[in-house]
mmCIF file of C-alpha atoms in Angstrom:
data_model
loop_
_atom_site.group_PDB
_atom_site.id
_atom_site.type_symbol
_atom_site.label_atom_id
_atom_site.label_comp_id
_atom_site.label_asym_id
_atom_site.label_seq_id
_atom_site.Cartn_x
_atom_site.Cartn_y
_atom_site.Cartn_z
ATOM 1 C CA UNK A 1 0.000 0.000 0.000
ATOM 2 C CA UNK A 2 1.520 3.324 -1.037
ATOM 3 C CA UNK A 3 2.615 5.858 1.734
ATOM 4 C CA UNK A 4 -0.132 8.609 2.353
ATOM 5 C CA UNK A 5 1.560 12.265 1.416
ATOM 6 C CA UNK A 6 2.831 14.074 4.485
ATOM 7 C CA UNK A 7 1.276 16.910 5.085
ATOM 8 C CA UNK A 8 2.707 19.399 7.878
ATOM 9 C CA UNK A 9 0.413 22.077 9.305
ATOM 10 C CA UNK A 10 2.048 24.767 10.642
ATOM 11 C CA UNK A 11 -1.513 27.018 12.356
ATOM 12 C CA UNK A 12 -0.768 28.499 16.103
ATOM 13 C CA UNK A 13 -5.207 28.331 16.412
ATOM 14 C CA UNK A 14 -5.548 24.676 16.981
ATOM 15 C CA UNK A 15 -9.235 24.702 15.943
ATOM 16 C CA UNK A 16 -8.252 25.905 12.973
ATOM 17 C CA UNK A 17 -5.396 22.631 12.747
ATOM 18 C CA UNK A 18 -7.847 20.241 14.228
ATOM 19 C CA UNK A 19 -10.602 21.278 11.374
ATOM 20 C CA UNK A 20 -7.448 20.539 9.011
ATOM 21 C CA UNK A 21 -5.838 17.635 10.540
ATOM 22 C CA UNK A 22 -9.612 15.947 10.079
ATOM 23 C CA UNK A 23 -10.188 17.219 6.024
ATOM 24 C CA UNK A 24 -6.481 16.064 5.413
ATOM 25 C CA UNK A 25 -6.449 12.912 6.761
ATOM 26 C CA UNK A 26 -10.220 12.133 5.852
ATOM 27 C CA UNK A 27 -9.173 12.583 1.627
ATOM 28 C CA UNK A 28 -6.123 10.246 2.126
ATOM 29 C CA UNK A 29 -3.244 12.549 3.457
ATOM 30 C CA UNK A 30 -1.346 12.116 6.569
ATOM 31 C CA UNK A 31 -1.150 15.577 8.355
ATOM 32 C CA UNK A 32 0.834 16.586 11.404
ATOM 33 C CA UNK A 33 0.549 19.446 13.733
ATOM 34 C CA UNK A 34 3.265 22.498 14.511
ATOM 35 C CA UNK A 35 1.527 24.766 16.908
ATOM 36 C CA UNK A 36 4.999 26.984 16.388
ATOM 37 C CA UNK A 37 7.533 28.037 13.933
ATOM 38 C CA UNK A 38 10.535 25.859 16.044
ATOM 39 C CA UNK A 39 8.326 22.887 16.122
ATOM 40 C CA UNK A 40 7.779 23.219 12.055
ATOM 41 C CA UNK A 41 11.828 23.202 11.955
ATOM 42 C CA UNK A 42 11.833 20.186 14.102
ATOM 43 C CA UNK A 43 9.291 18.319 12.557
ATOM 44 C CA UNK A 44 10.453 19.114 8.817
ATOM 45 C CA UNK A 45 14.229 18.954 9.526
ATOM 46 C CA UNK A 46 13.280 15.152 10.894
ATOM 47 C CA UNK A 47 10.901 14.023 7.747
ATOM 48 C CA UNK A 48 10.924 16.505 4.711
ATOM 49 C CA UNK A 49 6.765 16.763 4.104
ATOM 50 C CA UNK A 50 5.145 16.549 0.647
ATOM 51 C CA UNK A 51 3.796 19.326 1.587
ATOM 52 C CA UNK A 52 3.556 22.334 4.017
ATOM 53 C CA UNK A 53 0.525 24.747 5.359
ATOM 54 C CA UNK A 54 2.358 27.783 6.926
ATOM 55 C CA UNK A 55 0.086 30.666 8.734
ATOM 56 C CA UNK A 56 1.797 33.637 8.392
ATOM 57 C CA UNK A 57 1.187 35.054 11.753
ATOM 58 C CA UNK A 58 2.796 32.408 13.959
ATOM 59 C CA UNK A 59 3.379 33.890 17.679
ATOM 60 C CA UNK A 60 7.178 32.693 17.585
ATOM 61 C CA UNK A 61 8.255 33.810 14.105
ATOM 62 C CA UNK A 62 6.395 35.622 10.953
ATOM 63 C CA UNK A 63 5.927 32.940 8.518
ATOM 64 C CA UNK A 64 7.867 34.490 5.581
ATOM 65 C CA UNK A 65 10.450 34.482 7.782
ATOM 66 C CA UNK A 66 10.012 30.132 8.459
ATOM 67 C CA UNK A 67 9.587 29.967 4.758
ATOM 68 C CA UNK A 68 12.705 31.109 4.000
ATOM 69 C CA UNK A 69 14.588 29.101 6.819
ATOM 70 C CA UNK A 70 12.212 25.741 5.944
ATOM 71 C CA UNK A 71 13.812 26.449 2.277
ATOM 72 C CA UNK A 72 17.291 26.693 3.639
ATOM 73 C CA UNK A 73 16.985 23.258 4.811
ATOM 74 C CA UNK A 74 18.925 19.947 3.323
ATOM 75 C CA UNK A 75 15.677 19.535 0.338
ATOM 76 C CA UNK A 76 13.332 22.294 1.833
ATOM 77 C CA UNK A 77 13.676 24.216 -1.599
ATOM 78 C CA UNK A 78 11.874 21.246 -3.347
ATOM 79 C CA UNK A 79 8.909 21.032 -0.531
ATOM 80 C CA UNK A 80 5.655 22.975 -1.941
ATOM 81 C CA UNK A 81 4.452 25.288 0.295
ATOM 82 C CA UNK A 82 1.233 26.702 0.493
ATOM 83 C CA UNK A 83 0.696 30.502 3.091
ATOM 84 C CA UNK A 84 -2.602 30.534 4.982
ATOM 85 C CA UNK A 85 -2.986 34.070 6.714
ATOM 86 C CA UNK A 86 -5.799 36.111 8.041
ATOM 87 C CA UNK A 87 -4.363 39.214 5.508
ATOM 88 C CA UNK A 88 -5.945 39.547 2.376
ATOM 89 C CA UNK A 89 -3.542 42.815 1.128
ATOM 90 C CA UNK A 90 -2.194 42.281 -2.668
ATOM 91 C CA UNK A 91 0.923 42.963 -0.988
ATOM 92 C CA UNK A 92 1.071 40.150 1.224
ATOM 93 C CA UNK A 93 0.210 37.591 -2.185
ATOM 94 C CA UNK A 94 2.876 39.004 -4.255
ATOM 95 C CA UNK A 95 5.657 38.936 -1.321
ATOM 96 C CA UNK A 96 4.758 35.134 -0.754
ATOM 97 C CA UNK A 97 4.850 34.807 -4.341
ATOM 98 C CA UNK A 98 8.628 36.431 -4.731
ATOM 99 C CA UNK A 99 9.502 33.935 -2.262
ATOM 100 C CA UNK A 100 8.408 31.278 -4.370
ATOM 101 C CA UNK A 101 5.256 29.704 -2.728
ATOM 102 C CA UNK A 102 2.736 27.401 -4.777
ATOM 103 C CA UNK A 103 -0.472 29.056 -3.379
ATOM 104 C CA UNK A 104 -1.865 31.445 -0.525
ATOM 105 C CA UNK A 105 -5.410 31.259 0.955
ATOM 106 C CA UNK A 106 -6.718 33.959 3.002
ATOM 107 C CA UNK A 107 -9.237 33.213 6.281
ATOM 108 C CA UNK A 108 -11.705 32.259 6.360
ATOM 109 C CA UNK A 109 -11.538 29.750 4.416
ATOM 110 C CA UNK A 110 -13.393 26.434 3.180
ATOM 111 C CA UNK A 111 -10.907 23.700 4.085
ATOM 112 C CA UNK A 112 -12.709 21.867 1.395
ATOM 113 C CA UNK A 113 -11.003 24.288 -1.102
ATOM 114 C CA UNK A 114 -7.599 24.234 1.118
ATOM 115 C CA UNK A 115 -7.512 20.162 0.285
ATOM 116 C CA UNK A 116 -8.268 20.925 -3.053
ATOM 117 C CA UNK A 117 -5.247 23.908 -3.764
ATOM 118 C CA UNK A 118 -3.619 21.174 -1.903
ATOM 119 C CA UNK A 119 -3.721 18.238 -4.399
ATOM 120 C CA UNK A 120 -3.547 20.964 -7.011
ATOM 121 C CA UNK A 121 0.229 21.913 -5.779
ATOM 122 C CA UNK A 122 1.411 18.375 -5.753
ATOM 123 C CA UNK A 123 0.117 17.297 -9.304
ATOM 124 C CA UNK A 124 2.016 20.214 -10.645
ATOM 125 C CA UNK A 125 5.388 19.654 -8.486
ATOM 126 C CA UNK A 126 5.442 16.147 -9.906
ATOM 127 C CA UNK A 127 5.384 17.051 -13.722
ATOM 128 C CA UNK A 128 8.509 19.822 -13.832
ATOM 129 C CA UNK A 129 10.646 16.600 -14.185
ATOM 130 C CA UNK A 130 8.915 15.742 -17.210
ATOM 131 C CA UNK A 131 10.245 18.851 -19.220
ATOM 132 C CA UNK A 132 12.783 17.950 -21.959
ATOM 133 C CA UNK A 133 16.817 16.944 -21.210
ATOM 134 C CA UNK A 134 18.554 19.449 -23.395
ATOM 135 C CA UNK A 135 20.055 18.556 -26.087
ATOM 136 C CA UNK A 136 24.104 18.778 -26.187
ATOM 137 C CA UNK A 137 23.720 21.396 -28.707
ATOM 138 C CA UNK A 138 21.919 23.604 -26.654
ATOM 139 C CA UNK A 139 23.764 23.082 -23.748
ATOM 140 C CA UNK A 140 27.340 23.567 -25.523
ATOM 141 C CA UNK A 141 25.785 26.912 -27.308
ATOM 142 C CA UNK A 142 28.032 28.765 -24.179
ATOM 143 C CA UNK A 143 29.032 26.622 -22.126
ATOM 144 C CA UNK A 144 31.637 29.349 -20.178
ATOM 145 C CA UNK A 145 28.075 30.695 -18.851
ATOM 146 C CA UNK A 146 25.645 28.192 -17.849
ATOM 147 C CA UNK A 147 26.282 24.817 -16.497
ATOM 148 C CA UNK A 148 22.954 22.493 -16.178
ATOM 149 C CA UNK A 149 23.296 19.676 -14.010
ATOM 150 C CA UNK A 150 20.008 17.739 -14.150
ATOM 151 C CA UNK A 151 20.713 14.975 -11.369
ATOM 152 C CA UNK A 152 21.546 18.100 -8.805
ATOM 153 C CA UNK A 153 18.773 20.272 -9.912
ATOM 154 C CA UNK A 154 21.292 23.018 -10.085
ATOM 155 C CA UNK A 155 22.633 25.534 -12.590
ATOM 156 C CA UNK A 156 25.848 27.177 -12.909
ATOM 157 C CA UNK A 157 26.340 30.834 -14.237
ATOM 158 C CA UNK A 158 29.900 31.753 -14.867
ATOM 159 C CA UNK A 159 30.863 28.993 -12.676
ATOM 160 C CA UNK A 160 29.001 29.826 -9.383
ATOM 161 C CA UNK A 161 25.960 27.589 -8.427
ATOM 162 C CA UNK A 162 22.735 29.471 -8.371
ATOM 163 C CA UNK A 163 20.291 28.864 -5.385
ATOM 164 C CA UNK A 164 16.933 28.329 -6.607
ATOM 165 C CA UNK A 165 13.759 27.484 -5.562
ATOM 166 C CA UNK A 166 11.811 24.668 -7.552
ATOM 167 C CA UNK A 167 10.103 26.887 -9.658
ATOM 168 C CA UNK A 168 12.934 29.125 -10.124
ATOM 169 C CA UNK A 169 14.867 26.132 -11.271
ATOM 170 C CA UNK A 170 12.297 25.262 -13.788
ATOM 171 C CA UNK A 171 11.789 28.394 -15.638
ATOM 172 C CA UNK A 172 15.897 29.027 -15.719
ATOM 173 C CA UNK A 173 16.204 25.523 -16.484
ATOM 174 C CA UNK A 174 13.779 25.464 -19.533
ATOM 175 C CA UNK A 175 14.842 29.178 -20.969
ATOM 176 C CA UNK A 176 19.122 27.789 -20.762
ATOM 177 C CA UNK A 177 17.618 24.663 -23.026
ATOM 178 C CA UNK A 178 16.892 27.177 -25.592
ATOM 179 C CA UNK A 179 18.756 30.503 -25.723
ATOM 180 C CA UNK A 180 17.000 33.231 -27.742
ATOM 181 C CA UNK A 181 13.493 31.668 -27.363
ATOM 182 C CA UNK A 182 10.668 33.644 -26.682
ATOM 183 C CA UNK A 183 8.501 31.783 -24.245
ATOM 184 C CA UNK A 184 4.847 33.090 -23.230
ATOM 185 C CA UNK A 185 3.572 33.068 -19.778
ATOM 186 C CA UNK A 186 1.466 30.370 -20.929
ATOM 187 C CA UNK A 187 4.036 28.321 -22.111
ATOM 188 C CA UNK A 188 5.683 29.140 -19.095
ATOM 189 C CA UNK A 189 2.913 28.159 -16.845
ATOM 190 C CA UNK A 190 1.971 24.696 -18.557
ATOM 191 C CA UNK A 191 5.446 23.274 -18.450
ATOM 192 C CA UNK A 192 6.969 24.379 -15.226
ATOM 193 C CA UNK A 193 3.763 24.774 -12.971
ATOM 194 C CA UNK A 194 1.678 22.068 -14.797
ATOM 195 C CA UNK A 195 -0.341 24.296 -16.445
ATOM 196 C CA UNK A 196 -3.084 24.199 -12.992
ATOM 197 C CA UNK A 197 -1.815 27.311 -11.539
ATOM 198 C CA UNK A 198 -5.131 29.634 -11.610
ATOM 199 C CA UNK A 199 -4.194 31.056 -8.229
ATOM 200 C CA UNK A 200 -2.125 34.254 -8.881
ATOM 201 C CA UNK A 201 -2.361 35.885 -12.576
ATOM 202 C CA UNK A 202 1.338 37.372 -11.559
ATOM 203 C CA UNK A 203 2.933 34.177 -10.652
ATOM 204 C CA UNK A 204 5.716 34.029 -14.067
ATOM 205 C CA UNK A 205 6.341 37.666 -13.482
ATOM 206 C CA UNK A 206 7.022 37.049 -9.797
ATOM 207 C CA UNK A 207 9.654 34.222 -10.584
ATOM 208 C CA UNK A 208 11.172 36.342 -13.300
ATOM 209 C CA UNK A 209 11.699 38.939 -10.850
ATOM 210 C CA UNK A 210 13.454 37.264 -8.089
ATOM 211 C CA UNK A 211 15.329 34.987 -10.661
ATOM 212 C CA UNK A 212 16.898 38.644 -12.656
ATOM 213 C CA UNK A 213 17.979 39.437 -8.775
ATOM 214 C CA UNK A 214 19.514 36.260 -7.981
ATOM 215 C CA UNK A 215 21.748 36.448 -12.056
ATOM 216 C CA UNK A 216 22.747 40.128 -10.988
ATOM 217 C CA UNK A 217 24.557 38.620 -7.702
ATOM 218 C CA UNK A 218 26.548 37.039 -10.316
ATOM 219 C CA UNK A 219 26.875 39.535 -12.883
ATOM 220 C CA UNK A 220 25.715 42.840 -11.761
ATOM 221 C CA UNK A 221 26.052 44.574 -15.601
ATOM 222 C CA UNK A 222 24.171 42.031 -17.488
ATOM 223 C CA UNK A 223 20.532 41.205 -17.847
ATOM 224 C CA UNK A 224 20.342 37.422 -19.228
ATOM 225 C CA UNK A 225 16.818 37.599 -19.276
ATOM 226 C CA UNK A 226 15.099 39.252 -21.654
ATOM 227 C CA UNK A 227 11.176 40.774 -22.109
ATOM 228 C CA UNK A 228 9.419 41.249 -24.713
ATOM 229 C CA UNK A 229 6.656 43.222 -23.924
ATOM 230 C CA UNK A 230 3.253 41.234 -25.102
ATOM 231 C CA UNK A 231 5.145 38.178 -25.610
ATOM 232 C CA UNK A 232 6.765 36.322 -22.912
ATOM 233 C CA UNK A 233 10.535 35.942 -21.923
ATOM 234 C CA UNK A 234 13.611 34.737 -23.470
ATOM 235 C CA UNK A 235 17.625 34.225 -22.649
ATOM 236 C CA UNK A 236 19.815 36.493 -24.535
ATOM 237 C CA UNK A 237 22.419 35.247 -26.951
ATOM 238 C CA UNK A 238 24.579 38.014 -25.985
ATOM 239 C CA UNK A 239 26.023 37.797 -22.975
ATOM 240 C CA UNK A 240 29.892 37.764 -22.908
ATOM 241 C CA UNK A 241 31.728 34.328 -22.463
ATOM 242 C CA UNK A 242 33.443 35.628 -19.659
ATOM 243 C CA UNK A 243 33.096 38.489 -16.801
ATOM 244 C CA UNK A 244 35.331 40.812 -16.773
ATOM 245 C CA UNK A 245 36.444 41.585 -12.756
#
């Protein structure tokens, strides 16, 4: 009999958890309880979940702040996580978003609709795998400036190992495969998130964003990706083979 998906449930309101703990388990899943952000560390650094509910206002520690440390853990980056808060603001859903997480739901909520985002996440963070291998042309086209190494789920640029989230790693992943490619947000959408993601209309954008910070680290003068405006986003073919110090 297969393993039921671990789901950890990070909610400081335990009638809140208890009404989730019963939903979860009741559709097949096997939840478990963190009343606190040091109990979700303990409790993911011990068994990494297939998934994780985070409320954002925790008593012990915001939970953007336990989404970035839960990512900074050995395989937290590949964990979908899903922000349940009692803030509505725009600006709340787009900072979650730069982060990188899969969904946000606002209370109150119907934890009917929570299980559902919830097997919505994980049918889309088993299909990135099933994007393409490059092909060694497209790989060698510069090979002084990325390095893809599929088995890792890393990339190199000039040399120095990027740290990505899953999504992050998917769009970079599929635009070094093809240099010069224009791909739409659709495109975009259907082969790194699954296509499902109905959620947040500024979800590409969001990536893109945090993903043009992470390449400036590296090479503060030069913008590999590209927009074109109506169209979608592509890797330029005209970055240098090597940075000059």
């Amino acid at each position: 009999m297969a393993l039921k998906p671990r789901i950890l449930i990070v909610e400081d309101e335990s009638g809140i958890a208890d009404t989730l703990q019963y939903v979860l388990a009741t559709d097949g899943f096997a939840p478990v309880w963190a009343s606190t952000a040091e109990d979700a560390i303990r409790l993911f650094s011990a068994e990494l979940p297939a998934l994780a509910v985070l409320d954002v206002g925790l008593p012990d520690l915001n939970g953007f702040e336990l989404f970035r440390r839960l990512q900074a853990l050995p395989g937290g980056n590949q964990v979908p996580m899903l922000f349940l808060t009692a803030r509505s603001d725009e600006i709340d859903r787009v900072v979650g978003l730069e982060l990188g997480a899969d969904d946000y739901i606002a209370k109150p909520f119907s934890p009917r609709e929570l299980v559902a985002r919830v097997r919505t996440i994980l049918r889309r963070s088993a299909r990135p795998n099933a994007i393409a291998t490059p092909t060694p042309a497209a790989s060698a086209s510069a090979p002084a400036i990325w390095a893809l190494d599929e088995e890792r789920h890393q990339i190199r640029f000039y040399g120095k190992a990027l740290e990505l989230s899953r999504y992050e790693y998917g769009v970079l992943r599929l635009l070094v495969q093809k240099p010069g490619r224009v791909f739409t947000r659709d495109e975009l959408l259907l082969q790194v998130w699954g296509g499902d993601n109905d959620s947040f209309d500024r979800t590409v954008d969001a990536h893109i964003k945090t993903l043009r910070a992470k390449l400036k680290l590296v090479a503060p003068g030069h913008d590999p990706i590209r927009t074109l405006r109506g169209s979608g986003y592509a890797l330029s073919e005209e970055l240098p083979a090597t940075l000059t110090s």
